[in-house]
Amino acid sequence: TRGLVPEKDVEQLQKLAKAINADFDENLALSKNVSATNVRGNSKKYAAANVTDDNPDSYWATDDQVKTASLEIDFQQPIEMNRFLVQEDIRLGQRVKEFSVEAFINDEWKEVAHETTIGRKRILRFPNITAHKLRFNVIDSKACPVITNIEVYKAPKVLVQPEILRDKNGMVTIKSFDTGLDIYYTINNSVPSEQSEKYSSPFLLNKKAIVKAVAVDPATGNKSPVTTSEFDIPHTKWKMIGMTGLETNAENCIDGNPATALSPDQKLPVDFIVDLGESYNLKGFKYLPDQGRWNPGIIFNYEFYVSSDGKKWGEPVSQGEFSNIKNSPVWQEKQFEPVSGRFIKLRALSPAEENGKVGIAELDVVTQ
């Protein structure tokens, strides 16, 4: 209403800009020696050195009949790198159909990337390697390749919040976005640090707990923001009921994996019923909609029931809508007056998307 970009969005955009600038701070290939297996007409106009001269109007090209060729960049000393940028002169069309990148490590060539098209610009990201030569191979091309630019960088580690997941059996997995980072975590709601438990492999957490984790770059000491995940009772004994014909993926909505979902092809209303395995005192539930990018199933209007026997449901303990869920398909939490029960039912009354689909990536409860 102020006609301004929200402050939080501005903050995130500034962080993104800072990260991008850091990624491409120093081009390690600039003006380095380059050789090629073929140069168009052996002319300097199409020389291999054109790919590292920082001139967008120059390029390396091969003879018309040559659609497979290689460029070799010699850094003259071992350097550490983790980004490779390559560009075709798109004014002459997109030509490369397949290419690879090799690094000369410990006196032998090792493939670090194998990709398809390039187009105007292709940036490859790979774990840190140390090499004194790189080789760019055009494996297949529609016509003779025309490469205008190659750049190489050593980008700092990407320090974003680690991902914390707990599966149906109560095993917790913590993942960092980048490689080569240390992860420290706590399960008592305290702030994690290098003095906290260091994550090495999945661990069992079969109780209510608040898990916090931070990723640390051991080389610089820089840290990511802290991730906080609040886990309630484990889903070990949970079972989906009444999903006839969907037995193979019925438990996708209680498996602890947001990437899987249950989106039944049924007429509305659709009932999602879960047997919790034993009775609990419940005071709320949490719903994560289908996280699929294309054609997701998202519930808009709902009713939520609790039952002791799975037969008598009575009136819903919560009902209404998941406001703005189409634009913000994140975890939704609804609270209600405490009630005891073993069975829960989330009834989907209407979809948020025009596709008419309703679905659940994850369903959880909030206990007393």
PDB file of C-alpha atoms in Angstrom, residues 80 128 154 157 180-182 216-222:
ATOM      1  CA  GLU A  80      41.553 -23.755  -7.035  1.00  0.00           C
ATOM      2  CA  ASN A 128      36.348 -27.207  -5.414  1.00  0.00           C
ATOM      3  CA  LYS A 154      36.635 -19.805  -7.289  1.00  0.00           C
ATOM      4  CA  LYS A 157      30.888 -21.424  -0.218  1.00  0.00           C
ATOM      5  CA  GLY A 180      32.747 -28.940   2.147  1.00  0.00           C
ATOM      6  CA  LEU A 181      30.792 -27.332   4.973  1.00  0.00           C
ATOM      7  CA  ASP A 182      30.547 -28.437   8.602  1.00  0.00           C
ATOM      8  CA  VAL A 216      30.022 -23.364   8.882  1.00  0.00           C
ATOM      9  CA  ASP A 217      32.772 -22.893   6.307  1.00  0.00           C
ATOM     10  CA  PRO A 218      35.834 -24.385   8.063  1.00  0.00           C
ATOM     11  CA  ALA A 219      38.199 -22.368   5.870  1.00  0.00           C
ATOM     12  CA  THR A 220      36.776 -18.946   6.727  1.00  0.00           C
ATOM     13  CA  GLY A 221      34.648 -19.508   9.826  1.00  0.00           C
ATOM     14  CA  ASN A 222      31.669 -17.882   8.072  1.00  0.00           C
TER      15      ASN A 222
END
